[in-house]
């Protein structure tokens, strides 16, 4: 009884390439998520109500995504940020910007979030 025998040449190289690619995905995903978080913060700052710009200047991505924790946190660092965010236009006293500035920026990104992060991953891994 004969058995079929075959040999795969270069399997070590293929295996190493697959391992490298698999290791790149989490890092590429974290970097892409951080890019989208920064864009979202820029949008939020553009919408932030201001008279002197103090609140706008405190907006930042305060926690960046890393490969083992794919989360980013956007914050405004004043004690009155939540208050200004929640003031309806009928009660607002600021000459520029709008209420719900962070929520609006996040909701605007929601429609393209997956595609934006996916595009960033593909650009980073060369796909």
mmCIF file with all atom_site columns, C-alpha atoms in Angstrom:
data_model
loop_
_atom_site.group_PDB
_atom_site.id
_atom_site.type_symbol
_atom_site.label_atom_id
_atom_site.label_alt_id
_atom_site.label_comp_id
_atom_site.label_asym_id
_atom_site.label_entity_id
_atom_site.label_seq_id
_atom_site.pdbx_PDB_ins_code
_atom_site.Cartn_x
_atom_site.Cartn_y
_atom_site.Cartn_z
_atom_site.occupancy
_atom_site.B_iso_or_equiv
_atom_site.pdbx_formal_charge
_atom_site.auth_seq_id
_atom_site.auth_comp_id
_atom_site.auth_asym_id
_atom_site.auth_atom_id
_atom_site.pdbx_PDB_model_num
ATOM 1   C CA . UNK A 1 1   ? 0.000   0.000  0.000  1.00 0.00 ? 1   UNK A CA 1
ATOM 2   C CA . UNK A 1 2   ? 1.543   3.254  -1.117 1.00 0.00 ? 2   UNK A CA 1
ATOM 3   C CA . UNK A 1 3   ? 1.140   6.447  0.793  1.00 0.00 ? 3   UNK A CA 1
ATOM 4   C CA . UNK A 1 4   ? 1.128   9.910  -0.660 1.00 0.00 ? 4   UNK A CA 1
ATOM 5   C CA . UNK A 1 5   ? 4.138   11.931 0.368  1.00 0.00 ? 5   UNK A CA 1
ATOM 6   C CA . UNK A 1 6   ? 4.606   15.596 -0.285 1.00 0.00 ? 6   UNK A CA 1
ATOM 7   C CA . UNK A 1 7   ? 7.021   18.244 0.826  1.00 0.00 ? 7   UNK A CA 1
ATOM 8   C CA . UNK A 1 8   ? 6.371   21.906 1.382  1.00 0.00 ? 8   UNK A CA 1
ATOM 9   C CA . UNK A 1 9   ? 9.463   24.001 0.822  1.00 0.00 ? 9   UNK A CA 1
ATOM 10  C CA . UNK A 1 10  ? 9.835   27.293 2.665  1.00 0.00 ? 10  UNK A CA 1
ATOM 11  C CA . UNK A 1 11  ? 7.212   26.496 5.311  1.00 0.00 ? 11  UNK A CA 1
ATOM 12  C CA . UNK A 1 12  ? 9.395   28.131 7.966  1.00 0.00 ? 12  UNK A CA 1
ATOM 13  C CA . UNK A 1 13  ? 9.389   31.393 6.008  1.00 0.00 ? 13  UNK A CA 1
ATOM 14  C CA . UNK A 1 14  ? 5.640   31.240 5.460  1.00 0.00 ? 14  UNK A CA 1
ATOM 15  C CA . UNK A 1 15  ? 5.039   30.465 9.117  1.00 0.00 ? 15  UNK A CA 1
ATOM 16  C CA . UNK A 1 16  ? 7.264   33.348 10.216 1.00 0.00 ? 16  UNK A CA 1
ATOM 17  C CA . UNK A 1 17  ? 5.486   35.746 7.842  1.00 0.00 ? 17  UNK A CA 1
ATOM 18  C CA . UNK A 1 18  ? 2.092   34.676 9.181  1.00 0.00 ? 18  UNK A CA 1
ATOM 19  C CA . UNK A 1 19  ? 3.274   35.206 12.768 1.00 0.00 ? 19  UNK A CA 1
ATOM 20  C CA . UNK A 1 20  ? 4.607   38.689 11.890 1.00 0.00 ? 20  UNK A CA 1
ATOM 21  C CA . UNK A 1 21  ? 1.362   39.618 10.181 1.00 0.00 ? 21  UNK A CA 1
ATOM 22  C CA . UNK A 1 22  ? -0.718  38.355 13.118 1.00 0.00 ? 22  UNK A CA 1
ATOM 23  C CA . UNK A 1 23  ? 1.416   40.401 15.521 1.00 0.00 ? 23  UNK A CA 1
ATOM 24  C CA . UNK A 1 24  ? 0.978   43.503 13.375 1.00 0.00 ? 24  UNK A CA 1
ATOM 25  C CA . UNK A 1 25  ? -2.823  43.491 13.463 1.00 0.00 ? 25  UNK A CA 1
ATOM 26  C CA . UNK A 1 26  ? -3.317  44.478 17.123 1.00 0.00 ? 26  UNK A CA 1
ATOM 27  C CA . UNK A 1 27  ? -0.736  47.273 16.855 1.00 0.00 ? 27  UNK A CA 1
ATOM 28  C CA . UNK A 1 28  ? -2.178  48.507 13.564 1.00 0.00 ? 28  UNK A CA 1
ATOM 29  C CA . UNK A 1 29  ? -5.689  48.409 15.062 1.00 0.00 ? 29  UNK A CA 1
ATOM 30  C CA . UNK A 1 30  ? -4.567  50.439 18.109 1.00 0.00 ? 30  UNK A CA 1
ATOM 31  C CA . UNK A 1 31  ? -2.765  53.015 15.968 1.00 0.00 ? 31  UNK A CA 1
ATOM 32  C CA . UNK A 1 32  ? -5.737  53.341 13.629 1.00 0.00 ? 32  UNK A CA 1
ATOM 33  C CA . UNK A 1 33  ? -8.147  53.709 16.530 1.00 0.00 ? 33  UNK A CA 1
ATOM 34  C CA . UNK A 1 34  ? -5.932  56.456 17.968 1.00 0.00 ? 34  UNK A CA 1
ATOM 35  C CA . UNK A 1 35  ? -5.936  58.249 14.614 1.00 0.00 ? 35  UNK A CA 1
ATOM 36  C CA . UNK A 1 36  ? -9.742  58.218 14.540 1.00 0.00 ? 36  UNK A CA 1
ATOM 37  C CA . UNK A 1 37  ? -9.890  59.356 18.181 1.00 0.00 ? 37  UNK A CA 1
ATOM 38  C CA . UNK A 1 38  ? -7.635  62.329 17.364 1.00 0.00 ? 38  UNK A CA 1
ATOM 39  C CA . UNK A 1 39  ? -9.804  63.259 14.371 1.00 0.00 ? 39  UNK A CA 1
ATOM 40  C CA . UNK A 1 40  ? -12.902 63.026 16.550 1.00 0.00 ? 40  UNK A CA 1
ATOM 41  C CA . UNK A 1 41  ? -11.317 65.294 19.164 1.00 0.00 ? 41  UNK A CA 1
ATOM 42  C CA . UNK A 1 42  ? -10.456 67.828 16.465 1.00 0.00 ? 42  UNK A CA 1
ATOM 43  C CA . UNK A 1 43  ? -14.101 67.799 15.372 1.00 0.00 ? 43  UNK A CA 1
ATOM 44  C CA . UNK A 1 44  ? -15.250 68.206 18.982 1.00 0.00 ? 44  UNK A CA 1
ATOM 45  C CA . UNK A 1 45  ? -12.911 71.157 19.521 1.00 0.00 ? 45  UNK A CA 1
ATOM 46  C CA . UNK A 1 46  ? -14.296 72.807 16.386 1.00 0.00 ? 46  UNK A CA 1
ATOM 47  C CA . UNK A 1 47  ? -17.777 72.558 17.916 1.00 0.00 ? 47  UNK A CA 1
ATOM 48  C CA . UNK A 1 48  ? -16.813 73.503 21.498 1.00 0.00 ? 48  UNK A CA 1
ATOM 49  C CA . UNK A 1 49  ? -18.516 76.635 22.807 1.00 0.00 ? 49  UNK A CA 1
ATOM 50  C CA . UNK A 1 50  ? -16.060 79.332 23.730 1.00 0.00 ? 50  UNK A CA 1
ATOM 51  C CA . UNK A 1 51  ? -15.682 82.868 24.785 1.00 0.00 ? 51  UNK A CA 1
ATOM 52  C CA . UNK A 1 52  ? -11.977 82.759 25.640 1.00 0.00 ? 52  UNK A CA 1
ATOM 53  C CA . UNK A 1 53  ? -11.019 79.236 24.478 1.00 0.00 ? 53  UNK A CA 1
ATOM 54  C CA . UNK A 1 54  ? -10.053 77.719 27.838 1.00 0.00 ? 54  UNK A CA 1
ATOM 55  C CA . UNK A 1 55  ? -12.418 74.736 27.554 1.00 0.00 ? 55  UNK A CA 1
ATOM 56  C CA . UNK A 1 56  ? -11.463 74.101 23.922 1.00 0.00 ? 56  UNK A CA 1
ATOM 57  C CA . UNK A 1 57  ? -7.761  74.085 24.842 1.00 0.00 ? 57  UNK A CA 1
ATOM 58  C CA . UNK A 1 58  ? -8.264  71.299 27.405 1.00 0.00 ? 58  UNK A CA 1
ATOM 59  C CA . UNK A 1 59  ? -9.734  68.795 24.919 1.00 0.00 ? 59  UNK A CA 1
ATOM 60  C CA . UNK A 1 60  ? -7.495  65.790 24.349 1.00 0.00 ? 60  UNK A CA 1
ATOM 61  C CA . UNK A 1 61  ? -7.342  62.074 23.799 1.00 0.00 ? 61  UNK A CA 1
ATOM 62  C CA . UNK A 1 62  ? -6.462  61.298 27.399 1.00 0.00 ? 62  UNK A CA 1
ATOM 63  C CA . UNK A 1 63  ? -6.091  57.551 27.037 1.00 0.00 ? 63  UNK A CA 1
ATOM 64  C CA . UNK A 1 64  ? -4.749  56.032 23.854 1.00 0.00 ? 64  UNK A CA 1
ATOM 65  C CA . UNK A 1 65  ? -5.473  52.542 22.590 1.00 0.00 ? 65  UNK A CA 1
ATOM 66  C CA . UNK A 1 66  ? -2.764  49.890 22.881 1.00 0.00 ? 66  UNK A CA 1
ATOM 67  C CA . UNK A 1 67  ? -2.746  46.411 21.317 1.00 0.00 ? 67  UNK A CA 1
ATOM 68  C CA . UNK A 1 68  ? -4.045  44.739 24.490 1.00 0.00 ? 68  UNK A CA 1
ATOM 69  C CA . UNK A 1 69  ? -6.683  47.414 25.184 1.00 0.00 ? 69  UNK A CA 1
ATOM 70  C CA . UNK A 1 70  ? -8.389  48.807 22.106 1.00 0.00 ? 70  UNK A CA 1
ATOM 71  C CA . UNK A 1 71  ? -10.026 51.769 23.803 1.00 0.00 ? 71  UNK A CA 1
ATOM 72  C CA . UNK A 1 72  ? -9.412  55.493 23.575 1.00 0.00 ? 72  UNK A CA 1
ATOM 73  C CA . UNK A 1 73  ? -10.782 58.143 25.912 1.00 0.00 ? 73  UNK A CA 1
ATOM 74  C CA . UNK A 1 74  ? -11.608 61.689 24.874 1.00 0.00 ? 74  UNK A CA 1
ATOM 75  C CA . UNK A 1 75  ? -11.849 64.292 27.609 1.00 0.00 ? 75  UNK A CA 1
ATOM 76  C CA . UNK A 1 76  ? -12.152 67.985 28.300 1.00 0.00 ? 76  UNK A CA 1
ATOM 77  C CA . UNK A 1 77  ? -10.260 68.986 31.422 1.00 0.00 ? 77  UNK A CA 1
ATOM 78  C CA . UNK A 1 78  ? -12.204 71.732 33.130 1.00 0.00 ? 78  UNK A CA 1
ATOM 79  C CA . UNK A 1 79  ? -14.550 71.447 36.067 1.00 0.00 ? 79  UNK A CA 1
ATOM 80  C CA . UNK A 1 80  ? -17.324 73.000 33.964 1.00 0.00 ? 80  UNK A CA 1
ATOM 81  C CA . UNK A 1 81  ? -16.969 70.928 30.764 1.00 0.00 ? 81  UNK A CA 1
ATOM 82  C CA . UNK A 1 82  ? -20.002 68.733 31.480 1.00 0.00 ? 82  UNK A CA 1
ATOM 83  C CA . UNK A 1 83  ? -22.082 71.784 32.384 1.00 0.00 ? 83  UNK A CA 1
ATOM 84  C CA . UNK A 1 84  ? -21.234 73.555 29.109 1.00 0.00 ? 84  UNK A CA 1
ATOM 85  C CA . UNK A 1 85  ? -21.783 70.311 27.157 1.00 0.00 ? 85  UNK A CA 1
ATOM 86  C CA . UNK A 1 86  ? -25.304 70.012 28.565 1.00 0.00 ? 86  UNK A CA 1
ATOM 87  C CA . UNK A 1 87  ? -26.482 73.660 28.321 1.00 0.00 ? 87  UNK A CA 1
ATOM 88  C CA . UNK A 1 88  ? -29.238 73.874 25.705 1.00 0.00 ? 88  UNK A CA 1
ATOM 89  C CA . UNK A 1 89  ? -28.942 76.704 23.179 1.00 0.00 ? 89  UNK A CA 1
ATOM 90  C CA . UNK A 1 90  ? -31.828 78.601 24.775 1.00 0.00 ? 90  UNK A CA 1
ATOM 91  C CA . UNK A 1 91  ? -29.789 79.009 27.997 1.00 0.00 ? 91  UNK A CA 1
ATOM 92  C CA . UNK A 1 92  ? -26.265 79.298 26.582 1.00 0.00 ? 92  UNK A CA 1
ATOM 93  C CA . UNK A 1 93  ? -24.272 82.474 27.045 1.00 0.00 ? 93  UNK A CA 1
ATOM 94  C CA . UNK A 1 94  ? -21.289 81.636 24.879 1.00 0.00 ? 94  UNK A CA 1
ATOM 95  C CA . UNK A 1 95  ? -20.958 83.414 21.524 1.00 0.00 ? 95  UNK A CA 1
ATOM 96  C CA . UNK A 1 96  ? -19.445 80.510 19.539 1.00 0.00 ? 96  UNK A CA 1
ATOM 97  C CA . UNK A 1 97  ? -19.845 76.751 19.299 1.00 0.00 ? 97  UNK A CA 1
ATOM 98  C CA . UNK A 1 98  ? -22.690 74.470 20.259 1.00 0.00 ? 98  UNK A CA 1
ATOM 99  C CA . UNK A 1 99  ? -23.889 72.281 23.076 1.00 0.00 ? 99  UNK A CA 1
ATOM 100 C CA . UNK A 1 100 ? -23.336 68.496 22.970 1.00 0.00 ? 100 UNK A CA 1
ATOM 101 C CA . UNK A 1 101 ? -20.041 69.233 21.184 1.00 0.00 ? 101 UNK A CA 1
ATOM 102 C CA . UNK A 1 102 ? -18.324 65.958 22.094 1.00 0.00 ? 102 UNK A CA 1
ATOM 103 C CA . UNK A 1 103 ? -21.424 63.827 21.638 1.00 0.00 ? 103 UNK A CA 1
ATOM 104 C CA . UNK A 1 104 ? -22.047 65.397 18.228 1.00 0.00 ? 104 UNK A CA 1
ATOM 105 C CA . UNK A 1 105 ? -18.465 64.722 17.082 1.00 0.00 ? 105 UNK A CA 1
ATOM 106 C CA . UNK A 1 106 ? -18.631 61.092 18.242 1.00 0.00 ? 106 UNK A CA 1
ATOM 107 C CA . UNK A 1 107 ? -22.025 60.536 16.610 1.00 0.00 ? 107 UNK A CA 1
ATOM 108 C CA . UNK A 1 108 ? -20.770 62.072 13.351 1.00 0.00 ? 108 UNK A CA 1
ATOM 109 C CA . UNK A 1 109 ? -17.853 59.584 13.258 1.00 0.00 ? 109 UNK A CA 1
ATOM 110 C CA . UNK A 1 110 ? -20.077 56.601 14.043 1.00 0.00 ? 110 UNK A CA 1
ATOM 111 C CA . UNK A 1 111 ? -21.217 56.111 10.443 1.00 0.00 ? 111 UNK A CA 1
ATOM 112 C CA . UNK A 1 112 ? -17.666 55.667 9.112  1.00 0.00 ? 112 UNK A CA 1
ATOM 113 C CA . UNK A 1 113 ? -15.831 54.471 12.226 1.00 0.00 ? 113 UNK A CA 1
ATOM 114 C CA . UNK A 1 114 ? -15.304 50.844 11.153 1.00 0.00 ? 114 UNK A CA 1
ATOM 115 C CA . UNK A 1 115 ? -14.280 51.817 7.640  1.00 0.00 ? 115 UNK A CA 1
ATOM 116 C CA . UNK A 1 116 ? -11.852 54.487 8.943  1.00 0.00 ? 116 UNK A CA 1
ATOM 117 C CA . UNK A 1 117 ? -10.175 52.113 11.387 1.00 0.00 ? 117 UNK A CA 1
ATOM 118 C CA . UNK A 1 118 ? -10.116 49.345 8.778  1.00 0.00 ? 118 UNK A CA 1
ATOM 119 C CA . UNK A 1 119 ? -8.500  51.647 6.219  1.00 0.00 ? 119 UNK A CA 1
ATOM 120 C CA . UNK A 1 120 ? -5.820  52.585 8.738  1.00 0.00 ? 120 UNK A CA 1
ATOM 121 C CA . UNK A 1 121 ? -5.104  48.931 9.489  1.00 0.00 ? 121 UNK A CA 1
ATOM 122 C CA . UNK A 1 122 ? -4.807  48.085 5.786  1.00 0.00 ? 122 UNK A CA 1
ATOM 123 C CA . UNK A 1 123 ? -2.451  51.032 5.206  1.00 0.00 ? 123 UNK A CA 1
ATOM 124 C CA . UNK A 1 124 ? -0.238  49.923 8.094  1.00 0.00 ? 124 UNK A CA 1
ATOM 125 C CA . UNK A 1 125 ? 0.015   46.272 7.113  1.00 0.00 ? 125 UNK A CA 1
ATOM 126 C CA . UNK A 1 126 ? 0.247   46.930 3.403  1.00 0.00 ? 126 UNK A CA 1
ATOM 127 C CA . UNK A 1 127 ? -3.016  45.329 2.410  1.00 0.00 ? 127 UNK A CA 1
#
